[in-house]
CSV table of C-alpha atoms in Angstrom, one decimal:
chain,number,residue,atom,x,y,z
A,1,MET,CA,0.0,0.0,0.0
A,2,PRO,CA,1.2,3.5,-0.7
A,3,LYS,CA,2.1,5.5,2.3
A,4,HIS,CA,-0.5,7.8,3.7
A,5,PRO,CA,0.7,11.4,4.0
A,6,VAL,CA,0.5,11.3,7.8
A,7,GLU,CA,3.2,8.6,7.9
A,8,THR,CA,5.6,11.1,6.4
A,9,LEU,CA,4.5,13.7,8.9
A,10,ILE,CA,5.1,11.3,11.8
A,11,ALA,CA,8.6,10.5,10.6
A,12,GLN,CA,9.3,14.2,10.3
A,13,ALA,CA,7.9,14.7,13.9
A,14,ASP,CA,10.1,12.0,15.3
A,15,ALA,CA,13.2,13.5,13.6
A,16,ALA,CA,12.2,16.9,14.9
A,17,ILE,CA,11.7,15.6,18.5
A,18,ASN,CA,15.1,13.8,18.4
A,19,GLN,CA,16.8,17.0,17.1
A,20,GLU,CA,14.8,19.2,19.5
A,21,ASP,CA,13.7,21.2,16.4
A,22,PHE,CA,10.5,22.5,18.0
A,23,ALA,CA,9.7,25.0,15.3
A,24,THR,CA,9.5,22.2,12.7
A,25,LEU,CA,7.7,20.0,15.2
A,26,MET,CA,5.0,22.6,15.9
A,27,GLU,CA,4.2,22.9,12.2
A,28,ILE,CA,2.8,19.4,12.3
A,29,TYR,CA,0.2,20.2,15.0
A,30,ALA,CA,-3.1,22.0,14.5
A,31,GLU,CA,-3.7,25.2,16.5
A,32,ASP,CA,-6.1,23.5,18.9
A,33,ALA,CA,-4.3,20.1,19.1
A,34,VAL,CA,-4.4,18.1,22.3
A,35,LEU,CA,-1.2,16.2,23.5
A,36,VAL,CA,-1.4,13.7,26.4
A,37,VAL,CA,1.7,14.7,28.4
A,38,GLN,CA,1.0,12.0,31.0
A,39,PRO,CA,-2.2,10.0,31.6
A,40,GLY,CA,-4.6,12.6,33.1
A,41,ARG,CA,-2.6,15.6,32.0
A,42,ASN,CA,-3.1,17.2,28.6
A,43,ALA,CA,-1.4,20.1,26.8
A,44,VAL,CA,-3.9,22.0,24.7
A,45,GLY,CA,-2.8,24.3,21.8
A,46,LYS,CA,0.6,24.8,20.3
A,47,ALA,CA,2.1,27.0,23.1
A,48,GLN,CA,1.4,24.4,25.7
A,49,ILE,CA,2.5,21.5,23.5
A,50,GLN,CA,5.8,23.2,22.7
A,51,LYS,CA,6.4,23.8,26.4
A,52,ALA,CA,5.6,20.2,27.2
A,53,PHE,CA,8.1,19.0,24.6
A,54,GLU,CA,10.8,21.3,25.9
A,55,ALA,CA,10.2,19.9,29.4
A,56,ILE,CA,10.3,16.4,28.2
A,57,ALA,CA,13.6,17.0,26.4
A,58,GLN,CA,15.1,18.4,29.6
A,59,HIS,CA,13.7,15.6,31.7
A,60,PHE,CA,15.6,13.1,29.4
A,61,GLY,CA,18.8,15.1,29.6
A,62,HIS,CA,18.5,16.0,25.9
A,63,SER,CA,19.1,12.4,24.8
A,64,LEU,CA,15.5,11.4,23.9
A,65,GLU,CA,15.1,9.2,20.8
A,66,VAL,CA,11.7,8.3,19.5
A,67,LYS,CA,11.2,5.8,16.7
A,68,GLU,CA,8.2,4.1,15.2
A,69,ALA,CA,8.2,0.2,15.1
A,70,GLY,CA,5.0,-0.5,13.2
A,71,MET,CA,2.1,1.6,12.1
A,72,GLU,CA,-1.5,1.2,10.8
A,73,VAL,CA,-3.5,4.1,9.3
A,74,LEU,CA,-7.3,4.1,9.0
A,75,ALA,CA,-8.5,7.2,7.1
A,76,THR,CA,-11.4,8.9,5.4
A,77,ASP,CA,-10.7,11.8,3.0
A,78,ASP,CA,-10.1,14.3,5.9
A,79,THR,CA,-9.5,12.3,9.1
A,80,ALA,CA,-6.9,9.7,9.9
A,81,LEU,CA,-6.4,7.5,12.9
A,82,VAL,CA,-2.9,6.2,13.4
A,83,LEU,CA,-2.1,3.2,15.7
A,84,ALA,CA,1.7,3.1,16.2
A,85,LYS,CA,4.2,1.2,18.2
A,86,THR,CA,6.6,3.8,19.3
A,87,LEU,CA,10.0,3.1,20.9
A,88,VAL,CA,11.1,5.7,23.4
A,89,SER,CA,14.7,5.6,24.6
A,90,ALA,CA,17.1,7.9,26.4
A,91,GLN,CA,20.4,7.8,28.2
A,92,ASP,CA,20.1,6.1,31.5
A,93,HIS,CA,16.5,5.1,30.7
A,94,PRO,CA,15.4,1.7,29.5
A,95,THR,CA,13.8,1.7,26.1
A,96,VAL,CA,10.0,1.5,26.4
A,97,GLU,CA,7.5,0.5,23.7
A,98,ARG,CA,4.4,2.6,23.7
A,99,LYS,CA,1.2,1.9,21.8
A,100,ALA,CA,0.4,5.4,20.5
A,101,THR,CA,-2.8,6.7,19.0
A,102,TYR,CA,-2.7,9.8,16.8
A,103,VAL,CA,-5.6,11.6,15.0
A,104,PHE,CA,-4.8,13.8,12.0
A,105,LYS,CA,-7.2,16.2,10.3
A,106,LYS,CA,-6.9,17.7,6.8
A,107,ASP,CA,-7.2,21.5,7.2
A,108,ALA,CA,-8.9,24.0,4.9
A,109,ALA,CA,-5.6,24.4,2.9
A,110,GLY,CA,-5.5,20.6,2.4
A,111,ASP,CA,-2.6,20.0,4.8
A,112,TRP,CA,-2.8,17.2,7.3
A,113,ARG,CA,-2.2,18.3,10.9
A,114,CYS,CA,-2.1,16.3,14.2
A,115,VAL,CA,-5.2,17.2,16.3
A,116,ILE,CA,-4.9,14.5,19.0
A,117,ASP,CA,-1.5,13.0,20.1
A,118,ASN,CA,-1.9,10.2,22.7
A,119,SER,CA,1.3,8.3,22.9
A,120,TYR,CA,0.0,6.3,25.9
A,121,GLY,CA,-2.7,4.5,24.0
A,122,PHE,CA,-4.9,2.5,26.3
A,123,ASP,CA,-2.7,3.2,29.4
A,124,LEU,CA,-5.1,6.1,29.8
A,125,LEU,CA,-7.8,3.7,30.8
A,126,ASP,CA,-5.6,1.4,32.9
A,127,SER,CA,-4.2,4.3,34.9
A,128,GLY,CA,-7.6,4.9,36.6
A,129,GLN,CA,-8.2,8.1,34.6
A,130,GLY,CA,-11.0,6.5,32.6
A,131,GLU,CA,-14.4,7.5,33.8
A,132,GLY,CA,-16.1,4.2,33.2
B,1,MET,CA,-16.2,15.6,34.2
B,2,PRO,CA,-19.4,16.2,32.1
B,3,LYS,CA,-20.0,13.6,29.5
B,4,HIS,CA,-18.8,14.3,26.0
B,5,PRO,CA,-21.6,14.1,23.5
B,6,VAL,CA,-20.0,11.1,21.7
B,7,GLU,CA,-20.3,9.0,24.9
B,8,THR,CA,-24.1,9.3,24.5
B,9,LEU,CA,-23.8,8.3,20.9
B,10,ILE,CA,-21.8,5.3,21.7
B,11,ALA,CA,-24.4,4.1,24.3
B,12,GLN,CA,-27.1,4.6,21.6
B,13,ALA,CA,-25.0,2.7,19.1
B,14,ASP,CA,-24.5,-0.2,21.5
B,15,ALA,CA,-28.2,-0.3,22.2
B,16,ALA,CA,-29.0,-0.2,18.5
B,17,ILE,CA,-26.5,-3.1,17.8
B,18,ASN,CA,-28.0,-5.2,20.6
B,19,GLN,CA,-31.6,-4.5,19.2
B,20,GLU,CA,-30.4,-4.9,15.6
B,21,ASP,CA,-31.9,-1.5,14.9
B,22,PHE,CA,-29.7,-0.8,12.0
B,23,ALA,CA,-31.5,2.4,10.9
B,24,THR,CA,-30.7,4.1,14.2
B,25,LEU,CA,-27.2,2.6,14.2
B,26,MET,CA,-26.5,4.1,10.7
B,27,GLU,CA,-27.5,7.6,11.8
B,28,ILE,CA,-24.4,7.6,14.1
B,29,TYR,CA,-22.0,7.1,11.2
B,30,ALA,CA,-20.7,9.7,8.7
B,31,GLU,CA,-21.4,9.0,5.0
B,32,ASP,CA,-17.7,8.1,4.4
B,33,ALA,CA,-17.1,6.3,7.7
B,34,VAL,CA,-14.6,3.4,7.9
B,35,LEU,CA,-15.4,0.3,10.0
B,36,VAL,CA,-12.8,-2.4,10.7
B,37,VAL,CA,-14.8,-5.6,10.2
B,38,GLN,CA,-11.8,-7.8,10.9
B,39,PRO,CA,-8.2,-6.8,11.0
B,40,GLY,CA,-7.2,-6.2,7.4
B,41,ARG,CA,-10.9,-6.0,6.2
B,42,ASN,CA,-12.7,-2.6,6.2
B,43,ALA,CA,-16.2,-1.6,5.3
B,44,VAL,CA,-16.3,1.9,3.8
B,45,GLY,CA,-19.5,4.0,3.7
B,46,LYS,CA,-22.9,3.5,5.3
B,47,ALA,CA,-24.1,0.8,2.8
B,48,GLN,CA,-21.1,-1.5,3.4
B,49,ILE,CA,-21.1,-0.8,7.2
B,50,GLN,CA,-24.8,-1.8,7.5
B,51,LYS,CA,-24.2,-5.0,5.5
B,52,ALA,CA,-21.3,-5.8,7.8
B,53,PHE,CA,-23.4,-5.3,11.0
B,54,GLU,CA,-26.2,-7.5,9.5
B,55,ALA,CA,-23.6,-10.2,8.8
B,56,ILE,CA,-22.2,-9.9,12.3
B,57,ALA,CA,-25.7,-10.2,13.8
B,58,GLN,CA,-26.3,-13.3,11.8
B,59,HIS,CA,-22.9,-14.8,12.7
B,60,PHE,CA,-23.7,-14.5,16.4
B,61,GLY,CA,-27.2,-16.1,16.0
B,62,HIS,CA,-28.9,-12.7,16.7
B,63,SER,CA,-27.7,-12.9,20.3
B,64,LEU,CA,-24.9,-10.3,20.2
B,65,GLU,CA,-24.5,-8.0,23.2
B,66,VAL,CA,-22.0,-5.2,23.2
B,67,LYS,CA,-21.3,-3.1,26.3
B,68,GLU,CA,-18.7,-0.5,27.2
B,69,ALA,CA,-16.6,-1.2,30.3
B,70,GLY,CA,-14.6,2.0,30.5
B,71,MET,CA,-14.0,4.9,28.2
B,72,GLU,CA,-11.7,7.9,27.7
B,73,VAL,CA,-12.4,10.8,25.3
B,74,LEU,CA,-9.8,13.1,24.0
B,75,ALA,CA,-11.3,15.9,21.9
B,76,THR,CA,-10.8,19.2,20.2
B,77,ASP,CA,-13.9,21.3,19.2
B,78,ASP,CA,-14.6,19.2,16.2
B,79,THR,CA,-12.7,15.9,16.5
B,80,ALA,CA,-12.8,13.3,19.2
B,81,LEU,CA,-10.8,10.2,19.8
B,82,VAL,CA,-12.4,7.5,22.1
B,83,LEU,CA,-10.5,4.7,23.7
B,84,ALA,CA,-13.0,2.2,25.1
B,85,LYS,CA,-13.0,-1.2,26.7
B,86,THR,CA,-15.8,-3.0,24.9
B,87,LEU,CA,-17.3,-6.3,26.1
B,88,VAL,CA,-18.7,-8.5,23.3
B,89,SER,CA,-20.8,-11.5,24.3
B,90,ALA,CA,-23.1,-13.8,22.5
B,91,GLN,CA,-24.8,-17.1,23.0
B,92,ASP,CA,-22.3,-20.0,22.8
B,93,HIS,CA,-19.4,-17.5,22.6
B,94,PRO,CA,-17.1,-16.6,25.4
B,95,THR,CA,-17.3,-12.9,26.4
B,96,VAL,CA,-14.3,-11.0,25.0
B,97,GLU,CA,-12.9,-7.7,26.0
B,98,ARG,CA,-11.8,-5.5,23.1
B,99,LYS,CA,-9.9,-2.3,23.3
B,100,ALA,CA,-11.7,-0.2,20.8
B,101,THR,CA,-10.7,3.1,19.1
B,102,TYR,CA,-13.3,5.3,17.6
B,103,VAL,CA,-12.9,8.7,15.9
B,104,PHE,CA,-15.9,11.1,15.7
B,105,LYS,CA,-16.1,14.3,13.7
B,106,LYS,CA,-18.5,17.2,14.2
B,107,ASP,CA,-20.3,17.7,10.8
B,108,ALA,CA,-21.3,21.0,9.2
B,109,ALA,CA,-24.7,20.8,11.1
B,110,GLY,CA,-22.9,20.5,14.4
B,111,ASP,CA,-23.7,16.9,14.9
B,112,TRP,CA,-21.0,14.4,15.9
B,113,ARG,CA,-20.7,11.4,13.6
B,114,CYS,CA,-18.4,8.4,13.8
B,115,VAL,CA,-15.9,8.5,11.0
B,116,ILE,CA,-13.5,5.6,12.1
B,117,ASP,CA,-14.7,2.6,14.0
B,118,ASN,CA,-11.9,0.2,15.0
B,119,SER,CA,-13.1,-2.1,17.7
B,120,TYR,CA,-9.9,-4.1,17.4
B,121,GLY,CA,-7.6,-1.4,18.7
B,122,PHE,CA,-3.9,-2.4,18.4
B,123,ASP,CA,-4.8,-6.0,17.4
B,124,LEU,CA,-4.5,-4.5,13.9
B,125,LEU,CA,-0.8,-4.2,14.4
B,126,ASP,CA,-0.3,-7.5,16.1
B,127,SER,CA,-2.2,-9.4,13.4
B,128,GLY,CA,0.6,-8.7,10.8
B,129,GLN,CA,-1.6,-6.2,8.9
B,130,GLY,CA,0.7,-3.4,10.0
B,131,GLU,CA,3.1,-2.3,7.4
B,132,GLY,CA,6.0,-1.4,9.8
């Protein structure tokens, strides 16, 4: 199957995170995007999301490496759900595999933008944050 | 937290599935919605989706019961990602818990509609359908 455009964006986002190139990273998010920083704690909008990524970079001693290890895209013409296995590694931290869920929306200009970024997948439910 | 409107829609969809009320069920889907029928096999658009639900009802001897057992909604103004634990039971079948992912979009009239319905969650990746 040909790659969906959002797969390219996710690769660009991973590279931008690893290089701490937050300007490039923020281009991939919609203005009103939601990022799950930790289960139960969300960053909303580009300003909060950039701050969150800066804090994450610092937390990992500027050695964070994210990498996708498998991905499935389900999409209509203007909305895409991505299920991804994401490997997160950093100096002095064990590599963890996260099952991430991303939603992208095609904006009025025809560009895909990430609107929901939940790298914790179903851990949100298992952490007791789910409301049942 | 107040319920997000899509939580009510999901409860209505579950009731409609259990009653085999496909007319009500189809109102919840967008015209171009995608339903994962089985990992690797998708129904696209209302006609295919209704056919799939009719076949599923028949497969389970008209005794299918679906029920949510925990749910988390992440949303912007017009797009919502739902992570749900869904219990699926039927006569002569063991109850299974699925980790489902649904995406809803607010349409031009302001109504939320399901655009992506993947009741298999990350099983899509584990089934070898992921393209890595």
